[in-house]
mmCIF file of C-alpha atoms and ligand atoms in Angstrom:
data_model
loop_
_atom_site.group_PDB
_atom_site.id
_atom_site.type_symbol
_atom_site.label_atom_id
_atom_site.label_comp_id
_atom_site.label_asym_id
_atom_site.label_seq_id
_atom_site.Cartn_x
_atom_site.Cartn_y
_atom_site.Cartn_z
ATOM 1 C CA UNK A 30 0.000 0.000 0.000
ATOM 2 C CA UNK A 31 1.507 3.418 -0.971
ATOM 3 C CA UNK A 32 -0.156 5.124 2.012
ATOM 4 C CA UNK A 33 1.767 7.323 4.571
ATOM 5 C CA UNK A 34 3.087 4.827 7.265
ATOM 6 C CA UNK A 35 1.184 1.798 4.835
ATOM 7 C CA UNK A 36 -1.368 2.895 7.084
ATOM 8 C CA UNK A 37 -4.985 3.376 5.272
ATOM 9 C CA UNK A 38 -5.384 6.793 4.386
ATOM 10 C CA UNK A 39 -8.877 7.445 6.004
ATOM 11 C CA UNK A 40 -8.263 7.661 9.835
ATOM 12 C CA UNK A 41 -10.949 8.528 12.747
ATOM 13 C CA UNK A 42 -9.712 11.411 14.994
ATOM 14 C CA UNK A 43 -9.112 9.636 18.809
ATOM 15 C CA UNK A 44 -11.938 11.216 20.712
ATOM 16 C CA UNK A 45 -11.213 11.027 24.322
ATOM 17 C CA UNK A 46 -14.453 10.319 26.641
ATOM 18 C CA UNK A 47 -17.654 8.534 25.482
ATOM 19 C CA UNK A 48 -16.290 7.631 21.874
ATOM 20 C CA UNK A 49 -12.957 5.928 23.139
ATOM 21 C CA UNK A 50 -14.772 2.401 22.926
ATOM 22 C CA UNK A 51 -12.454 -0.523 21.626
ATOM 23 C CA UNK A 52 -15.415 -1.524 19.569
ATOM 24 C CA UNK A 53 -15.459 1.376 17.760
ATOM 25 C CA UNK A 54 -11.868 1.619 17.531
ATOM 26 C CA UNK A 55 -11.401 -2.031 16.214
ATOM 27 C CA UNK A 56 -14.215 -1.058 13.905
ATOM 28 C CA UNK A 57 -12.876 1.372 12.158
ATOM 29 C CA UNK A 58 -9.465 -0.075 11.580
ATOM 30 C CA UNK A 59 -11.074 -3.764 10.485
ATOM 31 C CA UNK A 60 -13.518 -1.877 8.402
ATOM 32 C CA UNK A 61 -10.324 -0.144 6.144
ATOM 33 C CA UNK A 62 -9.645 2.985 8.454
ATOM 34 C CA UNK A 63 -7.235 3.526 10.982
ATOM 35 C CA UNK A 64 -9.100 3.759 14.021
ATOM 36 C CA UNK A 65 -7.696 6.111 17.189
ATOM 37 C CA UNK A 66 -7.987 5.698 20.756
ATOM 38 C CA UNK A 67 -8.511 8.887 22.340
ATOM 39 C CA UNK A 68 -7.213 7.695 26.068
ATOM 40 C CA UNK A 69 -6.660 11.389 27.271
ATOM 41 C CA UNK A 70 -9.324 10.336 30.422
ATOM 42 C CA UNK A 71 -8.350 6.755 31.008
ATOM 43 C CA UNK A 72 -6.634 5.613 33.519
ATOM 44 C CA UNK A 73 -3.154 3.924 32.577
ATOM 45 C CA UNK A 74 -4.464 0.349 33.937
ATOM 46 C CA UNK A 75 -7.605 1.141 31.245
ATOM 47 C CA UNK A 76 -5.808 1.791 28.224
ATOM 48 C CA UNK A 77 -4.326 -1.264 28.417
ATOM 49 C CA UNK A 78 -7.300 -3.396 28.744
ATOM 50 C CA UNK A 79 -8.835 -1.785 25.677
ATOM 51 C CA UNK A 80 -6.033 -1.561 23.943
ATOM 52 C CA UNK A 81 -6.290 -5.591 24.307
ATOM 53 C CA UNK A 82 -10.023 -5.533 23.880
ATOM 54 C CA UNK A 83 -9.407 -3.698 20.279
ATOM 55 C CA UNK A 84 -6.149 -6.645 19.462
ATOM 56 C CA UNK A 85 -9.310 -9.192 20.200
ATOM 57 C CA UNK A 86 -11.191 -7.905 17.705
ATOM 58 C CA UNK A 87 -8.897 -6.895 14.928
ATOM 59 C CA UNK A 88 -5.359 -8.062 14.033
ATOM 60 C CA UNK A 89 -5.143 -4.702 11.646
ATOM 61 C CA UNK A 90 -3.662 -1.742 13.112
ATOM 62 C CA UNK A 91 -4.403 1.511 15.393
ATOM 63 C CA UNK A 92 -3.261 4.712 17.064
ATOM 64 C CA UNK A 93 -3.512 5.945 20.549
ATOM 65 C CA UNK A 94 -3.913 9.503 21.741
ATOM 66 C CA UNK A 95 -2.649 11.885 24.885
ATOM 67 C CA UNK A 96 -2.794 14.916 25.591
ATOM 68 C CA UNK A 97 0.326 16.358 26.424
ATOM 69 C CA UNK A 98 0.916 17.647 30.145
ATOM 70 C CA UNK A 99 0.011 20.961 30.176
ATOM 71 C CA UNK A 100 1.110 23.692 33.338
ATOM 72 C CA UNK A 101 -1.829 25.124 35.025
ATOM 73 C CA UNK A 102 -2.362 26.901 38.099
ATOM 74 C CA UNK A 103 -4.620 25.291 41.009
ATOM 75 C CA UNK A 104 -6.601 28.089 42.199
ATOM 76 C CA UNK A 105 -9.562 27.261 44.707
ATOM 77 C CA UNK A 106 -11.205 30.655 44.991
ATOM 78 C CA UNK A 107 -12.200 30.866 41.027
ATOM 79 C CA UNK A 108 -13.343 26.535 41.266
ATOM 80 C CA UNK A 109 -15.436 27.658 44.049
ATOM 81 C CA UNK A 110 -17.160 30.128 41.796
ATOM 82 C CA UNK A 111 -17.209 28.103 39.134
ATOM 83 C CA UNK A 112 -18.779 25.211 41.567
ATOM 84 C CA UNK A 113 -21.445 27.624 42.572
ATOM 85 C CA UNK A 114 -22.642 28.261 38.755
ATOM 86 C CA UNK A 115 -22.641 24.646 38.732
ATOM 87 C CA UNK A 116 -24.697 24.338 41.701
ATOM 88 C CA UNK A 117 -28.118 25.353 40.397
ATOM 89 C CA UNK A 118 -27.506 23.170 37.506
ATOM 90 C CA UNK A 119 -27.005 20.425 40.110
ATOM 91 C CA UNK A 120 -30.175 21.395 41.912
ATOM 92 C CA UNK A 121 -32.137 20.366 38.729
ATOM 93 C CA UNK A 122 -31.084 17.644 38.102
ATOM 94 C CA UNK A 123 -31.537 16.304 41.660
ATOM 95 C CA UNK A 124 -27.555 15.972 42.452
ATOM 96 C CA UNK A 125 -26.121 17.099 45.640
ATOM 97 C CA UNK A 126 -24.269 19.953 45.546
ATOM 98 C CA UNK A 127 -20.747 20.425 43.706
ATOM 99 C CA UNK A 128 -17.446 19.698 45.660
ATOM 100 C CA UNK A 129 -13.914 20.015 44.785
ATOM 101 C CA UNK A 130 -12.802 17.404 42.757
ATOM 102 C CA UNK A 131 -10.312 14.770 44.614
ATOM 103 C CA UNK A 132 -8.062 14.038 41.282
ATOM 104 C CA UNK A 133 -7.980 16.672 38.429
ATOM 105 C CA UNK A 134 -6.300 14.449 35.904
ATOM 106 C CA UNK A 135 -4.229 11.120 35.063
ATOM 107 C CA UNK A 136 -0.703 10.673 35.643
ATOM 108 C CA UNK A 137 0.702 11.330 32.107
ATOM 109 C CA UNK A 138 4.015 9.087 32.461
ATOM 110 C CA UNK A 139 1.904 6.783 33.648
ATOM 111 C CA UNK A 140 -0.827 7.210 30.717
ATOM 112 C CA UNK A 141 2.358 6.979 28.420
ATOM 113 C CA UNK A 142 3.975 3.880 30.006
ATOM 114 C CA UNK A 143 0.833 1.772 29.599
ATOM 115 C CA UNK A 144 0.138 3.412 25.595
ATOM 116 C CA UNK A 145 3.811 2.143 24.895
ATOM 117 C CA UNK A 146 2.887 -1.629 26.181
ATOM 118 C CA UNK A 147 0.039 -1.374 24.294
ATOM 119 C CA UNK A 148 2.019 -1.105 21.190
ATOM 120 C CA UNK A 149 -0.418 0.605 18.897
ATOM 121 C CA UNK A 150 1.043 1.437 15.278
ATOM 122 C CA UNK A 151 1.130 5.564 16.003
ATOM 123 C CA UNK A 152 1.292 7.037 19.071
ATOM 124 C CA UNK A 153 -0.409 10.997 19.084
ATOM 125 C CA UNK A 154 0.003 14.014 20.971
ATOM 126 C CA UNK A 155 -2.333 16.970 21.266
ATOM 127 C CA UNK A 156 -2.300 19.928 23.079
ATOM 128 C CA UNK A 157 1.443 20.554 23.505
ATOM 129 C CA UNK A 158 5.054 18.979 22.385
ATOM 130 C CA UNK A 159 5.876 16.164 23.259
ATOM 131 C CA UNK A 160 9.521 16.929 22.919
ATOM 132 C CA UNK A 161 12.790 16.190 21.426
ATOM 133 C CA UNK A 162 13.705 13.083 23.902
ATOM 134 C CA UNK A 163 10.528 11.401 24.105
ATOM 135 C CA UNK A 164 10.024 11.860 20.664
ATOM 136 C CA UNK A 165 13.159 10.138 20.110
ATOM 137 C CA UNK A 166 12.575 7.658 22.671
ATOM 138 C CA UNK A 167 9.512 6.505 20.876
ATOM 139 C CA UNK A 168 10.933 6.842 17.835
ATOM 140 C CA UNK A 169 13.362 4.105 18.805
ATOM 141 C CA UNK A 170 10.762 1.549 19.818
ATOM 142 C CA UNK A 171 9.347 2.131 16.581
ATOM 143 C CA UNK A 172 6.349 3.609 16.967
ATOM 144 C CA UNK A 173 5.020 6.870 14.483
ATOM 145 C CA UNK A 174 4.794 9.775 16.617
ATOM 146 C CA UNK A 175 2.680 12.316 15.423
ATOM 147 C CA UNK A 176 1.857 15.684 16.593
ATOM 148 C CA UNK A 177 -1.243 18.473 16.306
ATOM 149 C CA UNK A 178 -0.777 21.560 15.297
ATOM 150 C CA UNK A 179 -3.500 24.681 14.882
ATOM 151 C CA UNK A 180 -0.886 27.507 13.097
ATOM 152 C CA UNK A 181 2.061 27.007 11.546
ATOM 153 C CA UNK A 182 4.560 27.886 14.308
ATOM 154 C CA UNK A 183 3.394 24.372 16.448
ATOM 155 C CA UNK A 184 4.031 22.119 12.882
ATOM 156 C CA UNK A 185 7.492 23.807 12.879
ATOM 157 C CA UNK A 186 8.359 23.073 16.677
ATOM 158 C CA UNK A 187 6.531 19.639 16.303
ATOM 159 C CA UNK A 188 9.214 19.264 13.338
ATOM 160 C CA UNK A 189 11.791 20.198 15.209
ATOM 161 C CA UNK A 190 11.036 17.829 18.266
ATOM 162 C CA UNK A 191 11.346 15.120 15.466
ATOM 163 C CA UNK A 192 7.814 13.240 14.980
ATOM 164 C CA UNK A 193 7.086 11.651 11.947
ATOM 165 C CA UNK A 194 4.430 13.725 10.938
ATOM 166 C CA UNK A 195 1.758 16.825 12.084
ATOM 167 C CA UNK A 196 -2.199 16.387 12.396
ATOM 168 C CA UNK A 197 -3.710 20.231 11.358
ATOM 169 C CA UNK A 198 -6.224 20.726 12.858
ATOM 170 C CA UNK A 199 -8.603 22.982 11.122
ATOM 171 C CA UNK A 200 -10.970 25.618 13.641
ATOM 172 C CA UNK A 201 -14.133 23.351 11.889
ATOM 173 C CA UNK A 202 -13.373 20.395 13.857
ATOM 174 C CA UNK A 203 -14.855 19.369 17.238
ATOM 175 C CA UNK A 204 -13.940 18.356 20.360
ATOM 176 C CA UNK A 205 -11.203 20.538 21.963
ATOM 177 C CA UNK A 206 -8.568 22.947 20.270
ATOM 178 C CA UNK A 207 -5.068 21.043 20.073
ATOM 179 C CA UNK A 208 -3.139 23.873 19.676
ATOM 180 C CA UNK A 209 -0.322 25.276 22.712
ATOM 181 C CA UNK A 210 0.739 28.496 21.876
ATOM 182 C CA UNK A 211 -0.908 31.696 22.369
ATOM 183 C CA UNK A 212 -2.223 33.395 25.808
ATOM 184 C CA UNK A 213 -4.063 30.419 27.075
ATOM 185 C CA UNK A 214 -2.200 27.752 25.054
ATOM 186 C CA UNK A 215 -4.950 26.816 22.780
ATOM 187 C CA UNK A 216 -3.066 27.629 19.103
ATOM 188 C CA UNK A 217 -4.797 29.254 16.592
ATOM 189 C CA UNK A 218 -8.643 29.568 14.897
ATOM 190 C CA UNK A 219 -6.895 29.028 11.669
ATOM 191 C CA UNK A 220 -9.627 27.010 8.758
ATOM 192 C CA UNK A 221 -8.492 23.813 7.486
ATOM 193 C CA UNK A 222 -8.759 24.691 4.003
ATOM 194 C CA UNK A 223 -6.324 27.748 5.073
ATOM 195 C CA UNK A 224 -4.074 25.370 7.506
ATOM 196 C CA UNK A 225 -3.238 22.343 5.419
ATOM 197 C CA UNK A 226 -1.813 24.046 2.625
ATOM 198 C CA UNK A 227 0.339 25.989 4.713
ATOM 199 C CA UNK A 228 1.812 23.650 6.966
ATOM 200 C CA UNK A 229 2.098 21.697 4.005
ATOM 201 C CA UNK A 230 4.229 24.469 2.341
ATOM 202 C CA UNK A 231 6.039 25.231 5.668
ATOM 203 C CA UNK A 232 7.204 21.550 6.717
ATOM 204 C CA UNK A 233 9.272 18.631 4.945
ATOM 205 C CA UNK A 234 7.099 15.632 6.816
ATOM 206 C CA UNK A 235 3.643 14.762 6.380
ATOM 207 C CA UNK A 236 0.609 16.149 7.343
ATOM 208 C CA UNK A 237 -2.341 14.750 7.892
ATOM 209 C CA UNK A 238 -5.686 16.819 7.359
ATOM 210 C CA UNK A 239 -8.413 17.534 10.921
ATOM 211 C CA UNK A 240 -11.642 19.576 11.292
ATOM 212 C CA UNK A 241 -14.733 19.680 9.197
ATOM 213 C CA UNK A 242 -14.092 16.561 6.952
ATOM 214 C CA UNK A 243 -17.206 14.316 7.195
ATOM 215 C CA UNK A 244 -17.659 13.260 3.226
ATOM 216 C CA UNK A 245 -15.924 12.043 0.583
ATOM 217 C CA UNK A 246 -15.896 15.488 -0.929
ATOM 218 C CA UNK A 247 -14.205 16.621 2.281
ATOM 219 C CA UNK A 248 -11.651 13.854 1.633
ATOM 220 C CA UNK A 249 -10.681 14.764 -1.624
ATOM 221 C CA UNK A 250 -10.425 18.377 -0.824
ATOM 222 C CA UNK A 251 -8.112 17.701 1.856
ATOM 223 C CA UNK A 252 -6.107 15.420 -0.260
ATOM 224 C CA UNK A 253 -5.713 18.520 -3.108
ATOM 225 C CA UNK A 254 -4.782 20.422 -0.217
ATOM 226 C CA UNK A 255 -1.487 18.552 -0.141
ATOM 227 C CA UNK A 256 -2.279 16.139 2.986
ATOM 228 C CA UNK A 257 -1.295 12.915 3.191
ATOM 229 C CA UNK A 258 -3.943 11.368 4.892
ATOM 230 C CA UNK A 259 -7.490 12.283 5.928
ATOM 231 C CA UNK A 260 -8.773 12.531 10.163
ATOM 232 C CA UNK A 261 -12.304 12.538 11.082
ATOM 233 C CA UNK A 262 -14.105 13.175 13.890
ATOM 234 C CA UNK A 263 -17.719 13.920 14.135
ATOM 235 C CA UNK A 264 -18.926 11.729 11.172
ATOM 236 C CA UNK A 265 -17.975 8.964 13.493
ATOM 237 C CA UNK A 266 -19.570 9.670 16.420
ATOM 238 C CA UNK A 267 -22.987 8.421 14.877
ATOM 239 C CA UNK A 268 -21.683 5.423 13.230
ATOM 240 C CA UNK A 269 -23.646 1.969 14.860
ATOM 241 C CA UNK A 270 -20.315 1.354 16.577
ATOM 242 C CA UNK A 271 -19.942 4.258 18.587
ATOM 243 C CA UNK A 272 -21.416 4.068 22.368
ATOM 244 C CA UNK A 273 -22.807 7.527 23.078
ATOM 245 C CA UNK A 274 -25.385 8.450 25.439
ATOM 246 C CA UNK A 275 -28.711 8.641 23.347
ATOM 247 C CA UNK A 276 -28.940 12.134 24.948
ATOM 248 C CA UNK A 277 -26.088 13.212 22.948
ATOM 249 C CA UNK A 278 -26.434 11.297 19.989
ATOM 250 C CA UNK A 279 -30.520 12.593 19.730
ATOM 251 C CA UNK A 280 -28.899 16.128 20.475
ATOM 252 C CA UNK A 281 -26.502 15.801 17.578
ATOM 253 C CA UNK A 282 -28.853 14.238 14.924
ATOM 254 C CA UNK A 283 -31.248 17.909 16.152
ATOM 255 C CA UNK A 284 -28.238 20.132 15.767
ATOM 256 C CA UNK A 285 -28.618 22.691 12.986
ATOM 257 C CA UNK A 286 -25.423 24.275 11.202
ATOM 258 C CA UNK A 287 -25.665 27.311 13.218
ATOM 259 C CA UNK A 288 -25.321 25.556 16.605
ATOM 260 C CA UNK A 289 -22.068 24.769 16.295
ATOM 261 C CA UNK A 290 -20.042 27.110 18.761
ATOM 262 C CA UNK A 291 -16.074 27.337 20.549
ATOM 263 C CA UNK A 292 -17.041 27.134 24.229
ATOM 264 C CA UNK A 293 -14.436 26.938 26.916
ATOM 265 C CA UNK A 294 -17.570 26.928 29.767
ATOM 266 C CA UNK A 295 -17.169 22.462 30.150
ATOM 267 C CA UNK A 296 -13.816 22.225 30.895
ATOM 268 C CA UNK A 297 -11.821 25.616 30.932
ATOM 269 C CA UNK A 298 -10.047 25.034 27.620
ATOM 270 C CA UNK A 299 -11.345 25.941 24.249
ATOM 271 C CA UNK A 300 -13.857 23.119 22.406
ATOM 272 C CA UNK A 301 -16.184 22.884 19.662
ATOM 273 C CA UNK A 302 -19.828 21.492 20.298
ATOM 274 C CA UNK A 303 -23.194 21.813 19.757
ATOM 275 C CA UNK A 304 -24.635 25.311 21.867
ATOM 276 C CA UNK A 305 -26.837 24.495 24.784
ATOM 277 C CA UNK A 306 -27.359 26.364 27.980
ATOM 278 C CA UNK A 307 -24.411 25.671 29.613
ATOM 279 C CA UNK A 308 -22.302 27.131 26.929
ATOM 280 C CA UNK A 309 -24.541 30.405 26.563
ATOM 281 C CA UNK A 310 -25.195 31.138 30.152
ATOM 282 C CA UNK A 311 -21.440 30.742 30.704
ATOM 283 C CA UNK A 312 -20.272 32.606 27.139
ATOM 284 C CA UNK A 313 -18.886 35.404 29.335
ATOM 285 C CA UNK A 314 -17.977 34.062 32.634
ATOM 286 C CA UNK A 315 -13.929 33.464 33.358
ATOM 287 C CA UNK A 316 -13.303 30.147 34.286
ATOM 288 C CA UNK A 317 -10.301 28.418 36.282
ATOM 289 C CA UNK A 318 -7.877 27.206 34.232
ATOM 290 C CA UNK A 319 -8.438 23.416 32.314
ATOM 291 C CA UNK A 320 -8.652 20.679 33.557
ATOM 292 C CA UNK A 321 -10.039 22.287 36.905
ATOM 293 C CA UNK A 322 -13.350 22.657 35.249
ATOM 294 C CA UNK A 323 -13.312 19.307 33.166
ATOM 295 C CA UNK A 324 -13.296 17.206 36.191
ATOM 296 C CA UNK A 325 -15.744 19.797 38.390
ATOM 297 C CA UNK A 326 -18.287 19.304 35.609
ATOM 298 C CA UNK A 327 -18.124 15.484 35.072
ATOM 299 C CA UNK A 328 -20.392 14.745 37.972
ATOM 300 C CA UNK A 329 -23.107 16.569 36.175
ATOM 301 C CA UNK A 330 -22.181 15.948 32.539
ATOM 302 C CA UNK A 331 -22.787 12.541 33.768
ATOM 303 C CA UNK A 332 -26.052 12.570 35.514
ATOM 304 C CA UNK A 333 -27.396 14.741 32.725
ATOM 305 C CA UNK A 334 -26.594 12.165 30.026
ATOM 306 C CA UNK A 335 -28.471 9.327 32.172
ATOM 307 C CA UNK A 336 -31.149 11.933 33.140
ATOM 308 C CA UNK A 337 -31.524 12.570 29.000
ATOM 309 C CA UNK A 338 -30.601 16.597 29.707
ATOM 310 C CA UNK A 339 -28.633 17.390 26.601
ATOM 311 C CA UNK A 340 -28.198 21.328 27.917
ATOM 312 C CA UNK A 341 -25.889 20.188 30.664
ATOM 313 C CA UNK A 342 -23.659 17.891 28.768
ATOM 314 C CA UNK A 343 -20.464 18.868 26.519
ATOM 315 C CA UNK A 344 -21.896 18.213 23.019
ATOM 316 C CA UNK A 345 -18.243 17.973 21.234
ATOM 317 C CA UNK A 346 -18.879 17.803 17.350
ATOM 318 C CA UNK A 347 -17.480 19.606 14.659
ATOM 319 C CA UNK A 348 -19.107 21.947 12.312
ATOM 320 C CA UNK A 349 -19.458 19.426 9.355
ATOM 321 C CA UNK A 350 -22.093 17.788 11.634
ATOM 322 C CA UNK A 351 -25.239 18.376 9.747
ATOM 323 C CA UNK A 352 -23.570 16.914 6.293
ATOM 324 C CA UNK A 353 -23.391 13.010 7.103
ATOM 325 C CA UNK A 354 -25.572 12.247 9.609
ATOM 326 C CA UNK A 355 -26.702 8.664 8.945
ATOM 327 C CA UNK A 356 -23.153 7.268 8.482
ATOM 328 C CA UNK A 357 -24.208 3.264 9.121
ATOM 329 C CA UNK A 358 -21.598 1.090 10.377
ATOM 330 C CA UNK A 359 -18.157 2.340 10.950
ATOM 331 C CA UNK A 360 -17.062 0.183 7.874
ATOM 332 C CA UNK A 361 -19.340 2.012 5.905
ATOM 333 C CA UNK A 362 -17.997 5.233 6.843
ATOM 334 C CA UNK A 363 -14.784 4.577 5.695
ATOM 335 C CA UNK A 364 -15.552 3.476 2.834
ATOM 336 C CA UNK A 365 -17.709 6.269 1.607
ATOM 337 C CA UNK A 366 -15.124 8.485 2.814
ATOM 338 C CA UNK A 367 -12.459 6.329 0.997
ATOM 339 C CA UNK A 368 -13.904 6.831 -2.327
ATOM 340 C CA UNK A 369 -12.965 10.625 -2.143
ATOM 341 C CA UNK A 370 -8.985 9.531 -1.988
ATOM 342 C CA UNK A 371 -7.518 8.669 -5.134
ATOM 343 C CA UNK A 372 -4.509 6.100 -4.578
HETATM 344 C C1 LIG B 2 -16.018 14.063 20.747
HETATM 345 C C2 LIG B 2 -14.650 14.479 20.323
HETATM 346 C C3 LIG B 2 -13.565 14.192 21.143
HETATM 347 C C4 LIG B 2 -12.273 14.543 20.736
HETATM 348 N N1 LIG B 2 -11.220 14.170 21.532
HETATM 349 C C5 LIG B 2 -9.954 14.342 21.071
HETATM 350 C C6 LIG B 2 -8.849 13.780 21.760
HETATM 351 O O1 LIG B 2 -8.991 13.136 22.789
HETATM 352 N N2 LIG B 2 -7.618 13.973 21.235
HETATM 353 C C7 LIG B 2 -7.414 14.648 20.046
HETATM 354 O O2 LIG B 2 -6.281 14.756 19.603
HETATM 355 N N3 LIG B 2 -8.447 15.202 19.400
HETATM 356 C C8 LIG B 2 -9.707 15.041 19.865
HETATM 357 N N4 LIG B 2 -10.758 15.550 19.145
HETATM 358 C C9 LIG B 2 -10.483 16.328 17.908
HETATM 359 C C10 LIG B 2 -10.250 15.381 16.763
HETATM 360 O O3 LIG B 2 -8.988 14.754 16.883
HETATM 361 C C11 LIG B 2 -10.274 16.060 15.389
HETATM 362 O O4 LIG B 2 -9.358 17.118 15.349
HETATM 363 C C12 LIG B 2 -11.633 16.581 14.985
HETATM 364 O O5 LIG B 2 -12.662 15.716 15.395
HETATM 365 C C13 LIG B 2 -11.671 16.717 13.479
HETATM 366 O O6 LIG B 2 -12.757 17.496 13.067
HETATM 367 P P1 LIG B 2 -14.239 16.924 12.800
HETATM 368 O O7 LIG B 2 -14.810 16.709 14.150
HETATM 369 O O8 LIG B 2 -14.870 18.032 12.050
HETATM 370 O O9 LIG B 2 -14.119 15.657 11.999
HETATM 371 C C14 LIG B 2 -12.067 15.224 19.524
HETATM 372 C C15 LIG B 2 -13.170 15.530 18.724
HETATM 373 C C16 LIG B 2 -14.439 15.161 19.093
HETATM 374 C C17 LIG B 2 -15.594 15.465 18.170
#
């Protein structure tokens, strides 16, 4: 196969949280894509069971996902504000009231030991760098080591720090913003169709196209674009493999175009999702820094997706939503999205 890595050239985005399944993972990757665990929430003990789970179903292979340790400041007096705007929410839906969370986030040398044993074919980063010397440590052990970039500054320091090749990720896409530079770290609101080409121009490895592909029109326009492979997100999230809540799956198949909105109000960091009324009443409030907020919301994310209350849970999709929303089977997904790449 003349594919970048002999990997197929349609691959689904990791997405960490409800759509890291190793169903849908093996799915993907048996059905002709290369399916991505997004393991960014998992605990280290975790990825390695599904990483397992996905080997039992599928011998072909697949990627796994971090995001990359990122500095933030603990600060209790703008969580407990944050916990009391929470609070009402809380009150509706018959929880007890918000506390401090006891753990923030995983332990990412621990996340990493247990996605090296796993031995999946690429190993990704988002949200930062991972770095010259694990870059080259990974390297050694022969995994791809890929990195996301929103502007073209992070592709050239990805370059630099040696991975094989750099997701762009377009400002279409959903789910959180990858970038790490800037005033909050986030990258760049940079379009795909404005992104590829550039990084493409800027770097001498690979790059593989993100945000807002979710057809095979989208495939071929990000293959004319220069990339060198083809990430989706969203489109995937609907396919019969993918475990999400029926809250958020009903709330995506009712999205409209125009619903589609950057929020940072879930988790402190900048995310694309469907609008509901936990992104507008909190459009102008100033948050604690991510992950404080991630893991002070989960508790009612949670309950709201069991209760079927799609205004109090993070709605990640990507703009393209509305354009391919009976995708069938994950298999079938990949191959209509297939037939937009010409080998
Ligand atoms: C529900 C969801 C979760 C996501 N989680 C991750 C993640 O854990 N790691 C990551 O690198 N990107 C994540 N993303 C972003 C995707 O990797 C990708 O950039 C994006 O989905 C591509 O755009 P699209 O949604 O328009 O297809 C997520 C996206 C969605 C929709």
């Amino acid at each position: 196969m003349n594919t970048l890595f002999n990997l197929p050239p349609i691959w689904m985005a990791p997405m960490a949280g409800e759509a890291s399944s190793a169903a849908l993972v093996a799915a993907v990757s048996a059905g002709g894509g290369f399916g991505q665990l997004g393991a960014a929430y998992l605990a280290p003990a975790r990825i390695g069971e599904i990483a397992a789970d996905i080997r039992a179903r599928t011998d072909r292979p697949f990627g796994i996902n971090l995001f990359c340790p990122q500095p933030w400041l603990r600060d209790d007096d703008a969580l407990d504000a944050y916990l009391a705007r929470l609070a009402a929410w809380h009150a509706e839906l018959g929880l007890p009231a918000p506390t401090r969370p006891t753990q923030f986030e995983e332990d990412f040398d621990a996340q990493l030991e247990a996605t090296i044993a796993a031995r999946p074919a690429a190993i990704s980063f988002v949200m930062g760098d991972p770095g010259v010397a694990r870059v080259a440590a990974l390297k050694a052990q022969g995994f791809k080591v890929l990195g996301t970039a929103t502007q073209v500054a992070e592709g050239l320091l990805l370059q630099a720090s040696g991975v094989d090749a750099v997701i762009a990720q377009g400002y279409e896409g959903g789910g959180h913003r990858g970038g790490f530079l800037g005033a909050k770290q986030e990258g760049a609101l940079l379009g795909t169709m404005a992104l590829v080409p550039m990084l493409v121009d800027a770097l001498d490895i690979p790059v593989i196209a993100a945000g807002g592909i979710a057809d095979a029109r989208g495939v071929a326009a990000a293959q004319a674009l220069g990339a060198s492979a083809a990430t989706v997100g969203t489109a995937f999230l609907l396919v019969d493999e993918c475990p999400l809540s029926p809250t958020y799956r009903a709330a995506l198949l009712a999205a409209h175009d125009a619903d589609s909105t950057l929020t940072r109000a879930f988790s402190g960091r900048l995310a694309r999702g469907v609008a509901n009324r936990v992104t507008r009443e909190l459009a102008d409030v100033t948050l604690p820094a991510f992950p404080q907020p991630n893991a002070a919301s989960r508790p009612m994310r949670q309950a709201a997706a069991r209760a079927g209350e799609a205004d109090f849970i993070s709605l990640w999709a990507g703009q393209a939503l509305p354009l391919n929303r009976a995708p069938g089977t994950a298999a079938q997904l990949v191959a209509a999205l297939a037939k937009g790449w010409r080998a």
